[in-house]
Amino acid sequence: MDIKLLGPTEVAVDGAPTSLGGPRQRAVLVDLALHAGRVVTMSQLVEDLWGGSPPSSAGHTVENYVSRLRRVLHVEGMPGVLVSGGSGYRLNVSPGRVDALCFGELAARGRAAFDRGDATAAAGFLSTALALWRGPALADVQDSAFAPIAARRLESDRLAAFESLTDARLVLGQHREVVSELGRAIDIDPYRERFHAQLIVALYRCGRQADAVAAFQKARSRLAEDLGLEPDRELRELERAVLLQAPELDPPSPSPPLAVKGLPPPGDVAVAP
């Protein structure tokens, strides 16, 4: 069974999609899938679905949702996947079958590869992680209390993975390829100073010193006007390095082409390489 949460909820058994019922029923499965292999208590499920104001029948309603999901899974030939455990329920699937959990594992492997100096492996892991996204996370269960928070966390992780992928691609000499993708990333998160720093470096390495300086000025104006803040020290020092044409900003030696997937705009489909 494969469970996709990075976009509208999808569950497939042997490649065939499965109907999951209404939004609250899907939300129960999503919550359990985010904790695949671990027990989620009844009290936690109730809180996750309704927040601090559950109906008096909340526990019974959750039991009904679980019962219906079990029937669906039984019909699909997956009995015993959704089981009672302790004071709650457990979804007995490998984390590798849940795209959101697989994304986190791949992103962690990518960062670890980069930290040990293997930019090629890092780009491969991170590109594969980002290609799992089909649109906004948990898109069809947003009425449940837990979903907006979980979705924001996943989106933050997605931007962090793109940031790490861009670091790897800059090491690999792919500065021309990342310029437009960084522009889209800045549109999504305009106050993430690391994106601005990466764009400045990429522009400079493309021989566009004036554009790199302009990118710094644009970032400074946005931070000042919107947040009343000055750029951090890293960004200010980067502007100085660009103006001085510091040799540490020069592009690395050319690397072999590497097919990677960057950051699609919100809601766009990421196609696996």
C-alpha atoms as a PDB file:
ATOM      1  CA  MET A   1       0.000   0.000   0.000  1.00  0.00           C
ATOM      2  CA  ASP A   2       1.316   3.412  -0.998  1.00  0.00           C
ATOM      3  CA  ILE A   3       0.062   6.574   0.712  1.00  0.00           C
ATOM      4  CA  LYS A   4       0.580   9.991  -0.844  1.00  0.00           C
ATOM      5  CA  LEU A   5       0.102  13.079   1.288  1.00  0.00           C
ATOM      6  CA  LEU A   6       2.214  15.647  -0.581  1.00  0.00           C
ATOM      7  CA  GLY A   7      -0.783  16.872  -2.511  1.00  0.00           C
ATOM      8  CA  PRO A   8      -4.353  15.515  -2.418  1.00  0.00           C
ATOM      9  CA  THR A   9      -4.537  12.321  -0.349  1.00  0.00           C
ATOM     10  CA  GLU A  10      -4.102   9.195  -2.444  1.00  0.00           C
ATOM     11  CA  VAL A  11      -3.928   5.577  -1.356  1.00  0.00           C
ATOM     12  CA  ALA A  12      -3.065   2.878  -3.856  1.00  0.00           C
ATOM     13  CA  VAL A  13      -3.005  -0.890  -3.411  1.00  0.00           C
ATOM     14  CA  ASP A  14      -0.942  -2.673  -6.050  1.00  0.00           C
ATOM     15  CA  GLY A  15      -1.037   0.542  -8.042  1.00  0.00           C
ATOM     16  CA  ALA A  16      -4.847   0.836  -8.030  1.00  0.00           C
ATOM     17  CA  PRO A  17      -6.365   3.902  -6.288  1.00  0.00           C
ATOM     18  CA  THR A  18      -8.620   3.349  -3.286  1.00  0.00           C
ATOM     19  CA  SER A  19     -11.642   5.428  -2.234  1.00  0.00           C
ATOM     20  CA  LEU A  20     -11.209   6.719   1.329  1.00  0.00           C
ATOM     21  CA  GLY A  21     -14.543   8.352   2.086  1.00  0.00           C
ATOM     22  CA  GLY A  22     -15.183  11.861   3.358  1.00  0.00           C
ATOM     23  CA  PRO A  23     -12.685  14.497   4.570  1.00  0.00           C
ATOM     24  CA  ARG A  24     -12.749  13.537   8.284  1.00  0.00           C
ATOM     25  CA  GLN A  25     -12.353   9.860   7.484  1.00  0.00           C
ATOM     26  CA  ARG A  26      -9.435  10.639   5.165  1.00  0.00           C
ATOM     27  CA  ALA A  27      -7.970  12.853   7.885  1.00  0.00           C
ATOM     28  CA  VAL A  28      -7.876   9.902  10.306  1.00  0.00           C
ATOM     29  CA  LEU A  29      -5.883   7.881   7.783  1.00  0.00           C
ATOM     30  CA  VAL A  30      -3.594  10.833   7.085  1.00  0.00           C
ATOM     31  CA  ASP A  31      -2.917  11.325  10.790  1.00  0.00           C
ATOM     32  CA  LEU A  32      -2.121   7.630  11.228  1.00  0.00           C
ATOM     33  CA  ALA A  33       0.048   7.631   8.099  1.00  0.00           C
ATOM     34  CA  LEU A  34       2.137  10.519   9.415  1.00  0.00           C
ATOM     35  CA  HIS A  35       2.852   8.266  12.408  1.00  0.00           C
ATOM     36  CA  ALA A  36       3.180   5.050  10.384  1.00  0.00           C
ATOM     37  CA  GLY A  37       4.101   2.064  12.549  1.00  0.00           C
ATOM     38  CA  ARG A  38       3.336   3.908  15.786  1.00  0.00           C
ATOM     39  CA  VAL A  39       0.230   4.064  17.949  1.00  0.00           C
ATOM     40  CA  VAL A  40      -1.798   7.254  17.856  1.00  0.00           C
ATOM     41  CA  THR A  41      -3.994   7.416  20.937  1.00  0.00           C
ATOM     42  CA  MET A  42      -7.709   8.046  20.755  1.00  0.00           C
ATOM     43  CA  SER A  43      -7.292  11.303  22.693  1.00  0.00           C
ATOM     44  CA  GLN A  44      -4.666  12.473  20.206  1.00  0.00           C
ATOM     45  CA  LEU A  45      -6.858  11.610  17.225  1.00  0.00           C
ATOM     46  CA  VAL A  46      -9.758  13.522  18.760  1.00  0.00           C
ATOM     47  CA  GLU A  47      -7.567  16.550  19.402  1.00  0.00           C
ATOM     48  CA  ASP A  48      -6.036  16.335  15.930  1.00  0.00           C
ATOM     49  CA  LEU A  49      -9.440  16.265  14.266  1.00  0.00           C
ATOM     50  CA  TRP A  50     -11.334  18.852  16.322  1.00  0.00           C
ATOM     51  CA  GLY A  51      -8.749  20.777  18.318  1.00  0.00           C
ATOM     52  CA  GLY A  52      -9.826  21.991  21.727  1.00  0.00           C
ATOM     53  CA  SER A  53     -13.576  21.825  21.032  1.00  0.00           C
ATOM     54  CA  PRO A  54     -14.483  18.241  20.121  1.00  0.00           C
ATOM     55  CA  PRO A  55     -18.120  17.133  20.061  1.00  0.00           C
ATOM     56  CA  SER A  56     -19.331  14.909  22.887  1.00  0.00           C
ATOM     57  CA  SER A  57     -19.525  12.009  20.431  1.00  0.00           C
ATOM     58  CA  ALA A  58     -15.942  12.487  19.163  1.00  0.00           C
ATOM     59  CA  GLY A  59     -14.591   9.163  20.417  1.00  0.00           C
ATOM     60  CA  HIS A  60     -17.480   7.199  18.951  1.00  0.00           C
ATOM     61  CA  THR A  61     -17.165   9.102  15.668  1.00  0.00           C
ATOM     62  CA  VAL A  62     -13.466   8.224  15.399  1.00  0.00           C
ATOM     63  CA  GLU A  63     -14.304   4.568  16.038  1.00  0.00           C
ATOM     64  CA  ASN A  64     -16.794   4.706  13.163  1.00  0.00           C
ATOM     65  CA  TYR A  65     -14.207   6.265  10.855  1.00  0.00           C
ATOM     66  CA  VAL A  66     -11.687   3.570  11.736  1.00  0.00           C
ATOM     67  CA  SER A  67     -14.268   0.843  11.199  1.00  0.00           C
ATOM     68  CA  ARG A  68     -15.094   2.180   7.745  1.00  0.00           C
ATOM     69  CA  LEU A  69     -11.427   2.474   6.812  1.00  0.00           C
ATOM     70  CA  ARG A  70     -10.856  -1.116   7.915  1.00  0.00           C
ATOM     71  CA  ARG A  71     -13.687  -2.287   5.687  1.00  0.00           C
ATOM     72  CA  VAL A  72     -12.190  -0.417   2.732  1.00  0.00           C
ATOM     73  CA  LEU A  73      -8.759  -1.911   3.371  1.00  0.00           C
ATOM     74  CA  HIS A  74     -10.228  -5.387   3.848  1.00  0.00           C
ATOM     75  CA  VAL A  75     -11.990  -5.172   0.490  1.00  0.00           C
ATOM     76  CA  GLU A  76      -8.686  -4.104  -1.062  1.00  0.00           C
ATOM     77  CA  GLY A  77      -6.998  -7.193   0.348  1.00  0.00           C
ATOM     78  CA  MET A  78      -5.184  -5.361   3.136  1.00  0.00           C
ATOM     79  CA  PRO A  79      -6.708  -6.780   6.365  1.00  0.00           C
ATOM     80  CA  GLY A  80      -4.733  -6.174   9.507  1.00  0.00           C
ATOM     81  CA  VAL A  81      -3.113  -2.962   8.250  1.00  0.00           C
ATOM     82  CA  LEU A  82      -5.125  -0.724  10.583  1.00  0.00           C
ATOM     83  CA  VAL A  83      -4.978  -2.258  14.043  1.00  0.00           C
ATOM     84  CA  SER A  84      -5.880  -1.365  17.604  1.00  0.00           C
ATOM     85  CA  GLY A  85      -2.918  -0.818  19.869  1.00  0.00           C
ATOM     86  CA  GLY A  86      -2.903   0.272  23.479  1.00  0.00           C
ATOM     87  CA  SER A  87      -5.372   3.140  23.774  1.00  0.00           C
ATOM     88  CA  GLY A  88      -5.423   3.990  20.074  1.00  0.00           C
ATOM     89  CA  TYR A  89      -4.697   2.763  16.571  1.00  0.00           C
ATOM     90  CA  ARG A  90      -1.649   1.948  14.474  1.00  0.00           C
ATOM     91  CA  LEU A  91      -1.191   1.861  10.711  1.00  0.00           C
ATOM     92  CA  ASN A  92       1.091  -1.063   9.940  1.00  0.00           C
ATOM     93  CA  VAL A  93       2.890   0.248   6.872  1.00  0.00           C
ATOM     94  CA  SER A  94       6.538   0.969   6.267  1.00  0.00           C
ATOM     95  CA  PRO A  95       7.442   4.677   6.461  1.00  0.00           C
ATOM     96  CA  GLY A  96       8.912   4.205   2.992  1.00  0.00           C
ATOM     97  CA  ARG A  97       5.362   3.718   1.688  1.00  0.00           C
ATOM     98  CA  VAL A  98       4.275   7.181   2.895  1.00  0.00           C
ATOM     99  CA  ASP A  99       5.565   9.907   0.592  1.00  0.00           C
ATOM    100  CA  ALA A 100       5.799  12.551   3.344  1.00  0.00           C
ATOM    101  CA  LEU A 101       7.987  10.283   5.483  1.00  0.00           C
ATOM    102  CA  CYS A 102      10.006   9.131   2.489  1.00  0.00           C
ATOM    103  CA  PHE A 103      10.581  12.782   1.596  1.00  0.00           C
ATOM    104  CA  GLY A 104      11.996  13.479   5.052  1.00  0.00           C
ATOM    105  CA  GLU A 105      14.334  10.484   4.883  1.00  0.00           C
ATOM    106  CA  LEU A 106      15.626  11.371   1.411  1.00  0.00           C
ATOM    107  CA  ALA A 107      16.151  15.001   2.392  1.00  0.00           C
ATOM    108  CA  ALA A 108      18.126  13.941   5.472  1.00  0.00           C
ATOM    109  CA  ARG A 109      20.299  11.653   3.329  1.00  0.00           C
ATOM    110  CA  GLY A 110      20.897  14.498   0.930  1.00  0.00           C
ATOM    111  CA  ARG A 111      22.017  16.870   3.662  1.00  0.00           C
ATOM    112  CA  ALA A 112      24.281  14.187   5.135  1.00  0.00           C
ATOM    113  CA  ALA A 113      25.856  13.577   1.720  1.00  0.00           C
ATOM    114  CA  PHE A 114      26.488  17.292   1.275  1.00  0.00           C
ATOM    115  CA  ASP A 115      28.034  17.551   4.736  1.00  0.00           C
ATOM    116  CA  ARG A 116      30.520  14.822   3.836  1.00  0.00           C
ATOM    117  CA  GLY A 117      31.438  16.609   0.606  1.00  0.00           C
ATOM    118  CA  ASP A 118      29.486  14.546  -1.936  1.00  0.00           C
ATOM    119  CA  ALA A 119      27.494  17.184  -3.785  1.00  0.00           C
ATOM    120  CA  THR A 120      26.497  14.807  -6.582  1.00  0.00           C
ATOM    121  CA  ALA A 121      24.877  12.314  -4.197  1.00  0.00           C
ATOM    122  CA  ALA A 122      23.306  15.186  -2.254  1.00  0.00           C
ATOM    123  CA  ALA A 123      21.695  16.590  -5.396  1.00  0.00           C
ATOM    124  CA  GLY A 124      20.381  13.146  -6.323  1.00  0.00           C
ATOM    125  CA  PHE A 125      18.760  12.495  -2.951  1.00  0.00           C
ATOM    126  CA  LEU A 126      17.314  15.998  -2.639  1.00  0.00           C
ATOM    127  CA  SER A 127      16.022  16.088  -6.195  1.00  0.00           C
ATOM    128  CA  THR A 128      14.266  12.755  -5.692  1.00  0.00           C
ATOM    129  CA  ALA A 129      12.756  14.040  -2.433  1.00  0.00           C
ATOM    130  CA  LEU A 130      11.361  17.180  -4.045  1.00  0.00           C
ATOM    131  CA  ALA A 131       9.960  15.220  -6.980  1.00  0.00           C
ATOM    132  CA  LEU A 132       7.555  13.488  -4.565  1.00  0.00           C
ATOM    133  CA  TRP A 133       5.534  16.687  -4.239  1.00  0.00           C
ATOM    134  CA  ARG A 134       2.364  16.883  -6.351  1.00  0.00           C
ATOM    135  CA  GLY A 135       0.977  20.089  -4.833  1.00  0.00           C
ATOM    136  CA  PRO A 136       0.268  21.610  -1.394  1.00  0.00           C
ATOM    137  CA  ALA A 137       0.654  18.992   1.341  1.00  0.00           C
ATOM    138  CA  LEU A 138      -2.488  17.524   2.946  1.00  0.00           C
ATOM    139  CA  ALA A 139      -4.496  19.561   0.477  1.00  0.00           C
ATOM    140  CA  ASP A 140      -7.865  17.877   1.009  1.00  0.00           C
ATOM    141  CA  VAL A 141      -7.933  17.496   4.812  1.00  0.00           C
ATOM    142  CA  GLN A 142      -7.329  21.111   5.824  1.00  0.00           C
ATOM    143  CA  ASP A 143     -10.560  21.282   7.849  1.00  0.00           C
ATOM    144  CA  SER A 144      -9.014  19.006  10.484  1.00  0.00           C
ATOM    145  CA  ALA A 145      -7.232  20.829  13.296  1.00  0.00           C
ATOM    146  CA  PHE A 146      -3.852  19.147  12.842  1.00  0.00           C
ATOM    147  CA  ALA A 147      -3.596  19.513   9.068  1.00  0.00           C
ATOM    148  CA  PRO A 148      -2.715  23.231   8.655  1.00  0.00           C
ATOM    149  CA  ILE A 149       0.114  22.934  11.197  1.00  0.00           C
ATOM    150  CA  ALA A 150       1.427  19.719   9.674  1.00  0.00           C
ATOM    151  CA  ALA A 151       1.174  21.188   6.179  1.00  0.00           C
ATOM    152  CA  ARG A 152       3.141  24.297   7.173  1.00  0.00           C
ATOM    153  CA  ARG A 153       5.843  22.111   8.702  1.00  0.00           C
ATOM    154  CA  LEU A 154       6.080  20.008   5.556  1.00  0.00           C
ATOM    155  CA  GLU A 155       6.196  23.115   3.360  1.00  0.00           C
ATOM    156  CA  SER A 156       8.991  24.528   5.519  1.00  0.00           C
ATOM    157  CA  ASP A 157      10.854  21.241   5.103  1.00  0.00           C
ATOM    158  CA  ARG A 158      10.320  21.445   1.342  1.00  0.00           C
ATOM    159  CA  LEU A 159      11.852  24.918   1.170  1.00  0.00           C
ATOM    160  CA  ALA A 160      14.773  23.760   3.330  1.00  0.00           C
ATOM    161  CA  ALA A 161      15.332  20.803   0.993  1.00  0.00           C
ATOM    162  CA  PHE A 162      15.318  23.124  -2.014  1.00  0.00           C
ATOM    163  CA  GLU A 163      17.806  25.358  -0.225  1.00  0.00           C
ATOM    164  CA  SER A 164      20.105  22.371   0.362  1.00  0.00           C
ATOM    165  CA  LEU A 165      19.666  21.196  -3.227  1.00  0.00           C
ATOM    166  CA  THR A 166      20.641  24.651  -4.486  1.00  0.00           C
ATOM    167  CA  ASP A 167      23.780  24.581  -2.330  1.00  0.00           C
ATOM    168  CA  ALA A 168      24.706  21.273  -3.944  1.00  0.00           C
ATOM    169  CA  ARG A 169      23.984  22.531  -7.450  1.00  0.00           C
ATOM    170  CA  LEU A 170      26.118  25.631  -6.901  1.00  0.00           C
ATOM    171  CA  VAL A 171      28.999  23.389  -5.864  1.00  0.00           C
ATOM    172  CA  LEU A 172      28.400  21.374  -9.037  1.00  0.00           C
ATOM    173  CA  GLY A 173      28.678  24.525 -11.155  1.00  0.00           C
ATOM    174  CA  GLN A 174      24.991  24.690 -12.112  1.00  0.00           C
ATOM    175  CA  HIS A 175      24.640  28.404 -11.352  1.00  0.00           C
ATOM    176  CA  ARG A 176      22.907  29.238 -14.636  1.00  0.00           C
ATOM    177  CA  GLU A 177      20.267  26.571 -14.110  1.00  0.00           C
ATOM    178  CA  VAL A 178      19.255  27.702 -10.609  1.00  0.00           C
ATOM    179  CA  VAL A 179      18.688  31.417 -11.243  1.00  0.00           C
ATOM    180  CA  SER A 180      15.059  31.146 -12.375  1.00  0.00           C
ATOM    181  CA  GLU A 181      14.228  28.519  -9.748  1.00  0.00           C
ATOM    182  CA  LEU A 182      15.571  30.774  -7.012  1.00  0.00           C
ATOM    183  CA  GLY A 183      13.364  33.578  -8.304  1.00  0.00           C
ATOM    184  CA  ARG A 184      10.317  31.350  -7.828  1.00  0.00           C
ATOM    185  CA  ALA A 185      11.531  30.263  -4.386  1.00  0.00           C
ATOM    186  CA  ILE A 186      11.881  33.893  -3.309  1.00  0.00           C
ATOM    187  CA  ASP A 187       8.324  34.542  -4.473  1.00  0.00           C
ATOM    188  CA  ILE A 188       7.194  31.727  -2.143  1.00  0.00           C
ATOM    189  CA  ASP A 189       9.315  32.794   0.843  1.00  0.00           C
ATOM    190  CA  PRO A 190      10.626  36.342   0.270  1.00  0.00           C
ATOM    191  CA  TYR A 191      12.156  36.697   3.734  1.00  0.00           C
ATOM    192  CA  ARG A 192      14.386  33.615   3.599  1.00  0.00           C
ATOM    193  CA  GLU A 193      17.748  35.350   3.340  1.00  0.00           C
ATOM    194  CA  ARG A 194      19.567  32.203   2.273  1.00  0.00           C
ATOM    195  CA  PHE A 195      17.576  32.184  -0.979  1.00  0.00           C
ATOM    196  CA  HIS A 196      18.678  35.751  -1.669  1.00  0.00           C
ATOM    197  CA  ALA A 197      22.296  34.845  -0.911  1.00  0.00           C
ATOM    198  CA  GLN A 198      22.160  31.885  -3.277  1.00  0.00           C
ATOM    199  CA  LEU A 199      20.648  34.039  -6.019  1.00  0.00           C
ATOM    200  CA  ILE A 200      23.385  36.645  -5.607  1.00  0.00           C
ATOM    201  CA  VAL A 201      26.086  33.964  -5.893  1.00  0.00           C
ATOM    202  CA  ALA A 202      24.415  32.358  -8.914  1.00  0.00           C
ATOM    203  CA  LEU A 203      24.068  35.691 -10.728  1.00  0.00           C
ATOM    204  CA  TYR A 204      27.665  36.632  -9.991  1.00  0.00           C
ATOM    205  CA  ARG A 205      28.934  33.302 -11.298  1.00  0.00           C
ATOM    206  CA  CYS A 206      26.955  33.874 -14.478  1.00  0.00           C
ATOM    207  CA  GLY A 207      29.041  37.016 -15.047  1.00  0.00           C
ATOM    208  CA  ARG A 208      26.153  39.264 -13.971  1.00  0.00           C
ATOM    209  CA  GLN A 209      27.814  41.331 -11.246  1.00  0.00           C
ATOM    210  CA  ALA A 210      25.447  44.287 -11.614  1.00  0.00           C
ATOM    211  CA  ASP A 211      22.413  41.987 -11.355  1.00  0.00           C
ATOM    212  CA  ALA A 212      23.922  40.375  -8.258  1.00  0.00           C
ATOM    213  CA  VAL A 213      24.274  43.783  -6.597  1.00  0.00           C
ATOM    214  CA  ALA A 214      20.724  44.671  -7.648  1.00  0.00           C
ATOM    215  CA  ALA A 215      19.469  41.410  -6.117  1.00  0.00           C
ATOM    216  CA  PHE A 216      21.058  42.405  -2.809  1.00  0.00           C
ATOM    217  CA  GLN A 217      19.488  45.866  -2.959  1.00  0.00           C
ATOM    218  CA  LYS A 218      16.076  44.352  -3.687  1.00  0.00           C
ATOM    219  CA  ALA A 219      16.412  41.962  -0.749  1.00  0.00           C
ATOM    220  CA  ARG A 220      17.459  44.787   1.578  1.00  0.00           C
ATOM    221  CA  SER A 221      14.557  46.984   0.503  1.00  0.00           C
ATOM    222  CA  ARG A 222      12.040  44.186   0.980  1.00  0.00           C
ATOM    223  CA  LEU A 223      13.330  43.323   4.453  1.00  0.00           C
ATOM    224  CA  ALA A 224      13.393  46.984   5.500  1.00  0.00           C
ATOM    225  CA  GLU A 225       9.986  47.919   4.108  1.00  0.00           C
ATOM    226  CA  ASP A 226       8.101  44.791   5.155  1.00  0.00           C
ATOM    227  CA  LEU A 227       9.832  43.802   8.401  1.00  0.00           C
ATOM    228  CA  GLY A 228      11.852  46.819   9.476  1.00  0.00           C
ATOM    229  CA  LEU A 229      15.025  44.701   9.398  1.00  0.00           C
ATOM    230  CA  GLU A 230      18.465  44.987   7.885  1.00  0.00           C
ATOM    231  CA  PRO A 231      19.994  42.004   6.039  1.00  0.00           C
ATOM    232  CA  ASP A 232      21.977  39.651   8.227  1.00  0.00           C
ATOM    233  CA  ARG A 233      25.760  39.694   8.360  1.00  0.00           C
ATOM    234  CA  GLU A 234      26.152  36.897   5.805  1.00  0.00           C
ATOM    235  CA  LEU A 235      24.171  38.784   3.190  1.00  0.00           C
ATOM    236  CA  ARG A 236      25.990  42.080   3.839  1.00  0.00           C
ATOM    237  CA  GLU A 237      29.373  40.384   3.580  1.00  0.00           C
ATOM    238  CA  LEU A 238      28.281  38.691   0.393  1.00  0.00           C
ATOM    239  CA  GLU A 239      27.441  42.056  -1.181  1.00  0.00           C
ATOM    240  CA  ARG A 240      30.905  43.311  -0.242  1.00  0.00           C
ATOM    241  CA  ALA A 241      32.502  40.217  -1.779  1.00  0.00           C
ATOM    242  CA  VAL A 242      30.572  40.793  -5.017  1.00  0.00           C
ATOM    243  CA  LEU A 243      31.662  44.429  -5.186  1.00  0.00           C
ATOM    244  CA  LEU A 244      35.290  43.411  -4.584  1.00  0.00           C
ATOM    245  CA  GLN A 245      35.015  40.497  -7.048  1.00  0.00           C
ATOM    246  CA  ALA A 246      36.371  38.236  -4.330  1.00  0.00           C
ATOM    247  CA  PRO A 247      37.977  35.071  -5.749  1.00  0.00           C
ATOM    248  CA  GLU A 248      36.058  32.813  -3.337  1.00  0.00           C
ATOM    249  CA  LEU A 249      32.918  33.648  -5.327  1.00  0.00           C
ATOM    250  CA  ASP A 250      34.327  32.264  -8.554  1.00  0.00           C
ATOM    251  CA  PRO A 251      32.499  29.225  -9.944  1.00  0.00           C
ATOM    252  CA  PRO A 252      33.990  25.784  -9.323  1.00  0.00           C
ATOM    253  CA  SER A 253      35.457  23.687 -12.080  1.00  0.00           C
ATOM    254  CA  PRO A 254      32.822  22.437 -14.551  1.00  0.00           C
ATOM    255  CA  SER A 255      31.022  19.279 -13.449  1.00  0.00           C
ATOM    256  CA  PRO A 256      29.278  16.644 -15.558  1.00  0.00           C
ATOM    257  CA  PRO A 257      25.599  17.365 -16.252  1.00  0.00           C
ATOM    258  CA  LEU A 258      23.263  16.045 -13.581  1.00  0.00           C
ATOM    259  CA  ALA A 259      19.498  15.772 -14.006  1.00  0.00           C
ATOM    260  CA  VAL A 260      17.883  17.336 -10.951  1.00  0.00           C
ATOM    261  CA  LYS A 261      14.462  18.619 -10.040  1.00  0.00           C
ATOM    262  CA  GLY A 262      14.157  22.025  -8.436  1.00  0.00           C
ATOM    263  CA  LEU A 263      11.280  23.712  -6.650  1.00  0.00           C
ATOM    264  CA  PRO A 264       7.970  23.945  -8.507  1.00  0.00           C
ATOM    265  CA  PRO A 265       5.575  26.762  -7.703  1.00  0.00           C
ATOM    266  CA  PRO A 266       2.903  25.886  -5.117  1.00  0.00           C
ATOM    267  CA  GLY A 267       0.304  23.595  -6.627  1.00  0.00           C
ATOM    268  CA  ASP A 268       2.380  22.621  -9.640  1.00  0.00           C
ATOM    269  CA  VAL A 269       3.119  18.991 -10.352  1.00  0.00           C
ATOM    270  CA  ALA A 270       6.656  17.791  -9.707  1.00  0.00           C
ATOM    271  CA  VAL A 271       7.539  15.093 -12.199  1.00  0.00           C
ATOM    272  CA  ALA A 272      10.025  12.495 -11.032  1.00  0.00           C
ATOM    273  CA  PRO A 273      13.226  12.418 -13.078  1.00  0.00           C
END
